[in-house]
Amino acid sequence: MRKVVIAGNWKMHKTQADASAFVQQLMPQLEGVPDERELVLCAPFTTLGLLVDKLQGSRVQVGAQNIHWEREGAYTGEISGPMLKEVGVRYVVVGHSERRQYFGETDETVNARLKAAQINGLTPILCVGETKQQRDANETESVIVNQIKQALVDINQFNLVIAYEPIWAIGTGDTCAAADANDVIGKIRSLLDNQEVSIQYGGSVKPENVDEIMAQSEIDGALVGGASLMPDSFARLANYRA
Ligand code: PGA
C-alpha cells in the first residue's frame, strides 16, 4: 500500500516562539485525520529540537530541509545526518528547487545527500521538477527522467518519498492542473523499481485545491510551502476530503 504523506515545508520561516504557537493551534485540529495519513513538518534547523519535543507522542513527524553527505568536517553552514538523527528528525527534504537554483545543488549532490539521509535512518523527500521554459519546450518528461535517474543511483527505494514540484507552480499560486501532475507522477512511478514509493505533488497546494489533487490516482500526498505556515490551513490539508 502506498502511504499518504502530507508534508509542510516551512522554508526560512518561523522562530521557536512561532513554531510553538503553531503546534498549540494545530493539534486540536488533527483529531479527525485518518490514521493512515502521515503528517510531517519540515522546519528550519533552529526549530527542529523544539518541534520534536512538542510533537512527541503526536502523529506529526518532524523533517529537516537539508542534510550534508559527510558525517562531519570543514563544511561551514552545513548540518550532518548524525546531528539530525540525534535531534529526533525522521524526514529530510533533498534537492528542493530553491536549493538547486540558489545554492548550487546538482543531481550529484542530491544523490550524495539522499545516501546520507538513508545511512542515518532518515526518510528523504526527493524533489524534482521542471522550469516554465522547459515545460513550454515540451521537455518536462526528459528533465524529470534525467533528475530521477541521476538522483536514484544506488538509492534504496524502500525508504524514500518523491515530490514532483514543477518550479513554475512553487509559490506562484499557479497550480499544475491536477490531471497533468498525475500524468508526470505516473511517469515517475514507471521509472521506479519499487511501485510503493509515495510520490507527492508540490506547488501552490492549498485548502481550495487539495481535495482535487488528492483525488488523483497517482498522487500520494503533498509537499506544501505557503499554505503550511498557518495552522488552520495545514490542518485543512491534513483533513483533505478523499
Ligand atoms: P508552495 O511551495 O506550496 O508555497 O508553492 C511548495 C514547495 O516549495 O515545496
JSON list of N, CA and C in Angstrom, two decimals, residues 189-238:
[
{"chain": "A", "resi": 189, "resn": "ARG", "atom": "N", "xyz": [6.65, 7.11, -11.57]},
{"chain": "A", "resi": 189, "resn": "ARG", "atom": "CA", "xyz": [6.47, 5.77, -10.99]},
{"chain": "A", "resi": 189, "resn": "ARG", "atom": "C", "xyz": [6.96, 4.69, -11.95]},
{"chain": "A", "resi": 190, "resn": "SER", "atom": "N", "xyz": [6.76, 4.91, -13.24]},
{"chain": "A", "resi": 190, "resn": "SER", "atom": "CA", "xyz": [7.17, 3.89, -14.22]},
{"chain": "A", "resi": 190, "resn": "SER", "atom": "C", "xyz": [8.69, 3.73, -14.25]},
{"chain": "A", "resi": 191, "resn": "LEU", "atom": "N", "xyz": [9.41, 4.70, -13.67]},
{"chain": "A", "resi": 191, "resn": "LEU", "atom": "CA", "xyz": [10.88, 4.60, -13.66]},
{"chain": "A", "resi": 191, "resn": "LEU", "atom": "C", "xyz": [11.40, 3.87, -12.43]},
{"chain": "A", "resi": 192, "resn": "LEU", "atom": "N", "xyz": [10.51, 3.59, -11.49]},
{"chain": "A", "resi": 192, "resn": "LEU", "atom": "CA", "xyz": [10.94, 3.05, -10.19]},
{"chain": "A", "resi": 192, "resn": "LEU", "atom": "C", "xyz": [10.90, 1.53, -10.15]},
{"chain": "A", "resi": 193, "resn": "ASP", "atom": "N", "xyz": [11.78, 0.95, -9.35]},
{"chain": "A", "resi": 193, "resn": "ASP", "atom": "CA", "xyz": [11.73, -0.50, -9.11]},
{"chain": "A", "resi": 193, "resn": "ASP", "atom": "C", "xyz": [10.67, -0.81, -8.08]},
{"chain": "A", "resi": 194, "resn": "ASN", "atom": "N", "xyz": [10.53, 0.06, -7.10]},
{"chain": "A", "resi": 194, "resn": "ASN", "atom": "CA", "xyz": [9.52, -0.15, -6.05]},
{"chain": "A", "resi": 194, "resn": "ASN", "atom": "C", "xyz": [8.27, 0.68, -6.36]},
{"chain": "A", "resi": 195, "resn": "GLN", "atom": "N", "xyz": [7.22, 0.01, -6.71]},
{"chain": "A", "resi": 195, "resn": "GLN", "atom": "CA", "xyz": [5.98, 0.71, -7.09]},
{"chain": "A", "resi": 195, "resn": "GLN", "atom": "C", "xyz": [5.24, 1.32, -5.91]},
{"chain": "A", "resi": 196, "resn": "GLU", "atom": "N", "xyz": [5.72, 1.03, -4.70]},
{"chain": "A", "resi": 196, "resn": "GLU", "atom": "CA", "xyz": [5.04, 1.52, -3.49]},
{"chain": "A", "resi": 196, "resn": "GLU", "atom": "C", "xyz": [5.60, 2.85, -2.98]},
{"chain": "A", "resi": 197, "resn": "VAL", "atom": "N", "xyz": [6.58, 3.41, -3.67]},
{"chain": "A", "resi": 197, "resn": "VAL", "atom": "CA", "xyz": [7.13, 4.70, -3.22]},
{"chain": "A", "resi": 197, "resn": "VAL", "atom": "C", "xyz": [6.01, 5.75, -3.23]},
{"chain": "A", "resi": 198, "resn": "SER", "atom": "N", "xyz": [5.91, 6.52, -2.16]},
{"chain": "A", "resi": 198, "resn": "SER", "atom": "CA", "xyz": [4.92, 7.60, -2.12]},
{"chain": "A", "resi": 198, "resn": "SER", "atom": "C", "xyz": [5.43, 8.76, -2.96]},
{"chain": "A", "resi": 199, "resn": "ILE", "atom": "N", "xyz": [4.60, 9.23, -3.88]},
{"chain": "A", "resi": 199, "resn": "ILE", "atom": "CA", "xyz": [5.00, 10.36, -4.71]},
{"chain": "A", "resi": 199, "resn": "ILE", "atom": "C", "xyz": [4.01, 11.51, -4.49]},
{"chain": "A", "resi": 200, "resn": "GLN", "atom": "N", "xyz": [4.56, 12.62, -4.01]},
{"chain": "A", "resi": 200, "resn": "GLN", "atom": "CA", "xyz": [3.74, 13.78, -3.70]},
{"chain": "A", "resi": 200, "resn": "GLN", "atom": "C", "xyz": [3.71, 14.76, -4.88]},
{"chain": "A", "resi": 201, "resn": "TYR", "atom": "N", "xyz": [2.71, 15.61, -4.85]},
{"chain": "A", "resi": 201, "resn": "TYR", "atom": "CA", "xyz": [2.72, 16.78, -5.73]},
{"chain": "A", "resi": 201, "resn": "TYR", "atom": "C", "xyz": [3.02, 18.00, -4.85]},
{"chain": "A", "resi": 202, "resn": "GLY", "atom": "N", "xyz": [3.78, 18.95, -5.36]},
{"chain": "A", "resi": 202, "resn": "GLY", "atom": "CA", "xyz": [4.02, 20.20, -4.64]},
{"chain": "A", "resi": 202, "resn": "GLY", "atom": "C", "xyz": [4.01, 21.38, -5.60]},
{"chain": "A", "resi": 203, "resn": "GLY", "atom": "N", "xyz": [3.53, 22.51, -5.13]},
{"chain": "A", "resi": 203, "resn": "GLY", "atom": "CA", "xyz": [3.45, 23.72, -5.95]},
{"chain": "A", "resi": 203, "resn": "GLY", "atom": "C", "xyz": [2.08, 24.35, -5.80]},
{"chain": "A", "resi": 204, "resn": "SER", "atom": "N", "xyz": [1.99, 25.33, -4.88]},
{"chain": "A", "resi": 204, "resn": "SER", "atom": "CA", "xyz": [0.72, 26.05, -4.65]},
{"chain": "A", "resi": 204, "resn": "SER", "atom": "C", "xyz": [-0.44, 25.15, -4.23]},
{"chain": "A", "resi": 205, "resn": "VAL", "atom": "N", "xyz": [-0.14, 24.11, -3.48]},
{"chain": "A", "resi": 205, "resn": "VAL", "atom": "CA", "xyz": [-1.22, 23.31, -2.88]},
{"chain": "A", "resi": 205, "resn": "VAL", "atom": "C", "xyz": [-1.81, 24.15, -1.75]},
{"chain": "A", "resi": 206, "resn": "LYS", "atom": "N", "xyz": [-3.13, 24.17, -1.67]},
{"chain": "A", "resi": 206, "resn": "LYS", "atom": "CA", "xyz": [-3.81, 24.98, -0.65]},
{"chain": "A", "resi": 206, "resn": "LYS", "atom": "C", "xyz": [-5.16, 24.35, -0.33]},
{"chain": "A", "resi": 207, "resn": "PRO", "atom": "N", "xyz": [-5.82, 24.85, 0.71]},
{"chain": "A", "resi": 207, "resn": "PRO", "atom": "CA", "xyz": [-7.11, 24.26, 1.08]},
{"chain": "A", "resi": 207, "resn": "PRO", "atom": "C", "xyz": [-8.10, 24.18, -0.09]},
{"chain": "A", "resi": 208, "resn": "GLU", "atom": "N", "xyz": [-8.05, 25.15, -1.00]},
{"chain": "A", "resi": 208, "resn": "GLU", "atom": "CA", "xyz": [-9.03, 25.18, -2.10]},
{"chain": "A", "resi": 208, "resn": "GLU", "atom": "C", "xyz": [-8.79, 24.10, -3.16]},
{"chain": "A", "resi": 209, "resn": "ASN", "atom": "N", "xyz": [-7.55, 23.61, -3.29]},
{"chain": "A", "resi": 209, "resn": "ASN", "atom": "CA", "xyz": [-7.32, 22.64, -4.36]},
{"chain": "A", "resi": 209, "resn": "ASN", "atom": "C", "xyz": [-6.87, 21.26, -3.86]},
{"chain": "A", "resi": 210, "resn": "VAL", "atom": "N", "xyz": [-6.66, 21.13, -2.55]},
{"chain": "A", "resi": 210, "resn": "VAL", "atom": "CA", "xyz": [-6.08, 19.87, -2.05]},
{"chain": "A", "resi": 210, "resn": "VAL", "atom": "C", "xyz": [-6.98, 18.66, -2.32]},
{"chain": "A", "resi": 211, "resn": "ASP", "atom": "N", "xyz": [-8.29, 18.83, -2.24]},
{"chain": "A", "resi": 211, "resn": "ASP", "atom": "CA", "xyz": [-9.17, 17.67, -2.43]},
{"chain": "A", "resi": 211, "resn": "ASP", "atom": "C", "xyz": [-9.05, 17.13, -3.87]},
{"chain": "A", "resi": 212, "resn": "GLU", "atom": "N", "xyz": [-9.00, 18.05, -4.82]},
{"chain": "A", "resi": 212, "resn": "GLU", "atom": "CA", "xyz": [-8.90, 17.63, -6.22]},
{"chain": "A", "resi": 212, "resn": "GLU", "atom": "C", "xyz": [-7.55, 16.96, -6.48]},
{"chain": "A", "resi": 213, "resn": "ILE", "atom": "N", "xyz": [-6.51, 17.53, -5.91]},
{"chain": "A", "resi": 213, "resn": "ILE", "atom": "CA", "xyz": [-5.16, 16.97, -6.11]},
{"chain": "A", "resi": 213, "resn": "ILE", "atom": "C", "xyz": [-5.09, 15.57, -5.51]},
{"chain": "A", "resi": 214, "resn": "MET", "atom": "N", "xyz": [-5.61, 15.43, -4.29]},
{"chain": "A", "resi": 214, "resn": "MET", "atom": "CA", "xyz": [-5.51, 14.15, -3.60]},
{"chain": "A", "resi": 214, "resn": "MET", "atom": "C", "xyz": [-6.44, 13.09, -4.21]},
{"chain": "A", "resi": 215, "resn": "ALA", "atom": "N", "xyz": [-7.38, 13.53, -5.03]},
{"chain": "A", "resi": 215, "resn": "ALA", "atom": "CA", "xyz": [-8.29, 12.56, -5.67]},
{"chain": "A", "resi": 215, "resn": "ALA", "atom": "C", "xyz": [-7.63, 11.88, -6.86]},
{"chain": "A", "resi": 216, "resn": "GLN", "atom": "N", "xyz": [-6.47, 12.36, -7.30]},
{"chain": "A", "resi": 216, "resn": "GLN", "atom": "CA", "xyz": [-5.80, 11.77, -8.47]},
{"chain": "A", "resi": 216, "resn": "GLN", "atom": "C", "xyz": [-5.21, 10.40, -8.12]},
{"chain": "A", "resi": 217, "resn": "SER", "atom": "N", "xyz": [-5.28, 9.51, -9.09]},
{"chain": "A", "resi": 217, "resn": "SER", "atom": "CA", "xyz": [-4.91, 8.12, -8.80]},
{"chain": "A", "resi": 217, "resn": "SER", "atom": "C", "xyz": [-3.43, 7.92, -8.46]},
{"chain": "A", "resi": 218, "resn": "GLU", "atom": "N", "xyz": [-2.55, 8.76, -9.03]},
{"chain": "A", "resi": 218, "resn": "GLU", "atom": "CA", "xyz": [-1.11, 8.54, -8.83]},
{"chain": "A", "resi": 218, "resn": "GLU", "atom": "C", "xyz": [-0.53, 9.39, -7.69]},
{"chain": "A", "resi": 219, "resn": "ILE", "atom": "N", "xyz": [-1.30, 10.35, -7.20]},
{"chain": "A", "resi": 219, "resn": "ILE", "atom": "CA", "xyz": [-0.75, 11.31, -6.24]},
{"chain": "A", "resi": 219, "resn": "ILE", "atom": "C", "xyz": [-0.97, 10.83, -4.80]},
{"chain": "A", "resi": 220, "resn": "ASP", "atom": "N", "xyz": [0.15, 10.69, -4.09]},
{"chain": "A", "resi": 220, "resn": "ASP", "atom": "CA", "xyz": [0.09, 10.09, -2.74]},
{"chain": "A", "resi": 220, "resn": "ASP", "atom": "C", "xyz": [0.28, 11.10, -1.62]},
{"chain": "A", "resi": 221, "resn": "GLY", "atom": "N", "xyz": [0.25, 12.37, -1.94]},
{"chain": "A", "resi": 221, "resn": "GLY", "atom": "CA", "xyz": [0.44, 13.32, -0.86]},
{"chain": "A", "resi": 221, "resn": "GLY", "atom": "C", "xyz": [0.82, 14.67, -1.43]},
{"chain": "A", "resi": 222, "resn": "ALA", "atom": "N", "xyz": [1.20, 15.58, -0.53]},
{"chain": "A", "resi": 222, "resn": "ALA", "atom": "CA", "xyz": [1.55, 16.92, -0.98]},
{"chain": "A", "resi": 222, "resn": "ALA", "atom": "C", "xyz": [2.72, 17.45, -0.17]},
{"chain": "A", "resi": 223, "resn": "LEU", "atom": "N", "xyz": [3.56, 18.23, -0.85]},
{"chain": "A", "resi": 223, "resn": "LEU", "atom": "CA", "xyz": [4.63, 18.98, -0.17]},
{"chain": "A", "resi": 223, "resn": "LEU", "atom": "C", "xyz": [4.23, 20.44, -0.32]},
{"chain": "A", "resi": 224, "resn": "VAL", "atom": "N", "xyz": [4.03, 21.09, 0.82]},
{"chain": "A", "resi": 224, "resn": "VAL", "atom": "CA", "xyz": [3.34, 22.37, 0.80]},
{"chain": "A", "resi": 224, "resn": "VAL", "atom": "C", "xyz": [4.16, 23.45, 1.49]},
{"chain": "A", "resi": 225, "resn": "GLY", "atom": "N", "xyz": [4.39, 24.56, 0.79]},
{"chain": "A", "resi": 225, "resn": "GLY", "atom": "CA", "xyz": [5.11, 25.68, 1.37]},
{"chain": "A", "resi": 225, "resn": "GLY", "atom": "C", "xyz": [4.16, 26.66, 2.04]},
{"chain": "A", "resi": 226, "resn": "GLY", "atom": "N", "xyz": [3.75, 27.68, 1.31]},
{"chain": "A", "resi": 226, "resn": "GLY", "atom": "CA", "xyz": [2.96, 28.79, 1.85]},
{"chain": "A", "resi": 226, "resn": "GLY", "atom": "C", "xyz": [1.77, 28.35, 2.70]},
{"chain": "A", "resi": 227, "resn": "ALA", "atom": "N", "xyz": [1.01, 27.39, 2.21]},
{"chain": "A", "resi": 227, "resn": "ALA", "atom": "CA", "xyz": [-0.22, 27.01, 2.92]},
{"chain": "A", "resi": 227, "resn": "ALA", "atom": "C", "xyz": [0.06, 26.11, 4.14]},
{"chain": "A", "resi": 228, "resn": "SER", "atom": "N", "xyz": [1.35, 25.84, 4.41]},
{"chain": "A", "resi": 228, "resn": "SER", "atom": "CA", "xyz": [1.65, 25.06, 5.62]},
{"chain": "A", "resi": 228, "resn": "SER", "atom": "C", "xyz": [2.03, 25.98, 6.78]},
{"chain": "A", "resi": 229, "resn": "LEU", "atom": "N", "xyz": [2.05, 27.28, 6.52]},
{"chain": "A", "resi": 229, "resn": "LEU", "atom": "CA", "xyz": [2.54, 28.20, 7.54]},
{"chain": "A", "resi": 229, "resn": "LEU", "atom": "C", "xyz": [1.47, 28.61, 8.56]},
{"chain": "A", "resi": 230, "resn": "MET", "atom": "N", "xyz": [0.20, 28.44, 8.19]},
{"chain": "A", "resi": 230, "resn": "MET", "atom": "CA", "xyz": [-0.88, 28.76, 9.12]},
{"chain": "A", "resi": 230, "resn": "MET", "atom": "C", "xyz": [-1.48, 27.45, 9.63]},
{"chain": "A", "resi": 231, "resn": "PRO", "atom": "N", "xyz": [-1.66, 27.33, 10.94]},
{"chain": "A", "resi": 231, "resn": "PRO", "atom": "CA", "xyz": [-2.16, 26.07, 11.48]},
{"chain": "A", "resi": 231, "resn": "PRO", "atom": "C", "xyz": [-3.51, 25.65, 10.90]},
{"chain": "A", "resi": 232, "resn": "ASP", "atom": "N", "xyz": [-4.42, 26.59, 10.71]},
{"chain": "A", "resi": 232, "resn": "ASP", "atom": "CA", "xyz": [-5.75, 26.22, 10.18]},
{"chain": "A", "resi": 232, "resn": "ASP", "atom": "C", "xyz": [-5.63, 25.66, 8.78]},
{"chain": "A", "resi": 233, "resn": "SER", "atom": "N", "xyz": [-4.78, 26.28, 8.01]},
{"chain": "A", "resi": 233, "resn": "SER", "atom": "CA", "xyz": [-4.63, 25.87, 6.63]},
{"chain": "A", "resi": 233, "resn": "SER", "atom": "C", "xyz": [-3.92, 24.50, 6.54]},
{"chain": "A", "resi": 234, "resn": "PHE", "atom": "N", "xyz": [-2.86, 24.31, 7.33]},
{"chain": "A", "resi": 234, "resn": "PHE", "atom": "CA", "xyz": [-2.19, 22.99, 7.32]},
{"chain": "A", "resi": 234, "resn": "PHE", "atom": "C", "xyz": [-3.16, 21.91, 7.80]},
{"chain": "A", "resi": 235, "resn": "ALA", "atom": "N", "xyz": [-3.97, 22.24, 8.80]},
{"chain": "A", "resi": 235, "resn": "ALA", "atom": "CA", "xyz": [-4.94, 21.27, 9.32]},
{"chain": "A", "resi": 235, "resn": "ALA", "atom": "C", "xyz": [-5.95, 20.90, 8.23]},
{"chain": "A", "resi": 236, "resn": "ARG", "atom": "N", "xyz": [-6.35, 21.87, 7.44]},
{"chain": "A", "resi": 236, "resn": "ARG", "atom": "CA", "xyz": [-7.31, 21.57, 6.35]},
{"chain": "A", "resi": 236, "resn": "ARG", "atom": "C", "xyz": [-6.68, 20.65, 5.32]},
{"chain": "A", "resi": 237, "resn": "LEU", "atom": "N", "xyz": [-5.40, 20.83, 5.06]},
{"chain": "A", "resi": 237, "resn": "LEU", "atom": "CA", "xyz": [-4.70, 19.95, 4.10]},
{"chain": "A", "resi": 237, "resn": "LEU", "atom": "C", "xyz": [-4.65, 18.53, 4.65]},
{"chain": "A", "resi": 238, "resn": "ALA", "atom": "N", "xyz": [-4.32, 18.43, 5.94]},
{"chain": "A", "resi": 238, "resn": "ALA", "atom": "CA", "xyz": [-4.24, 17.10, 6.57]},
{"chain": "A", "resi": 238, "resn": "ALA", "atom": "C", "xyz": [-5.60, 16.42, 6.56]}
]
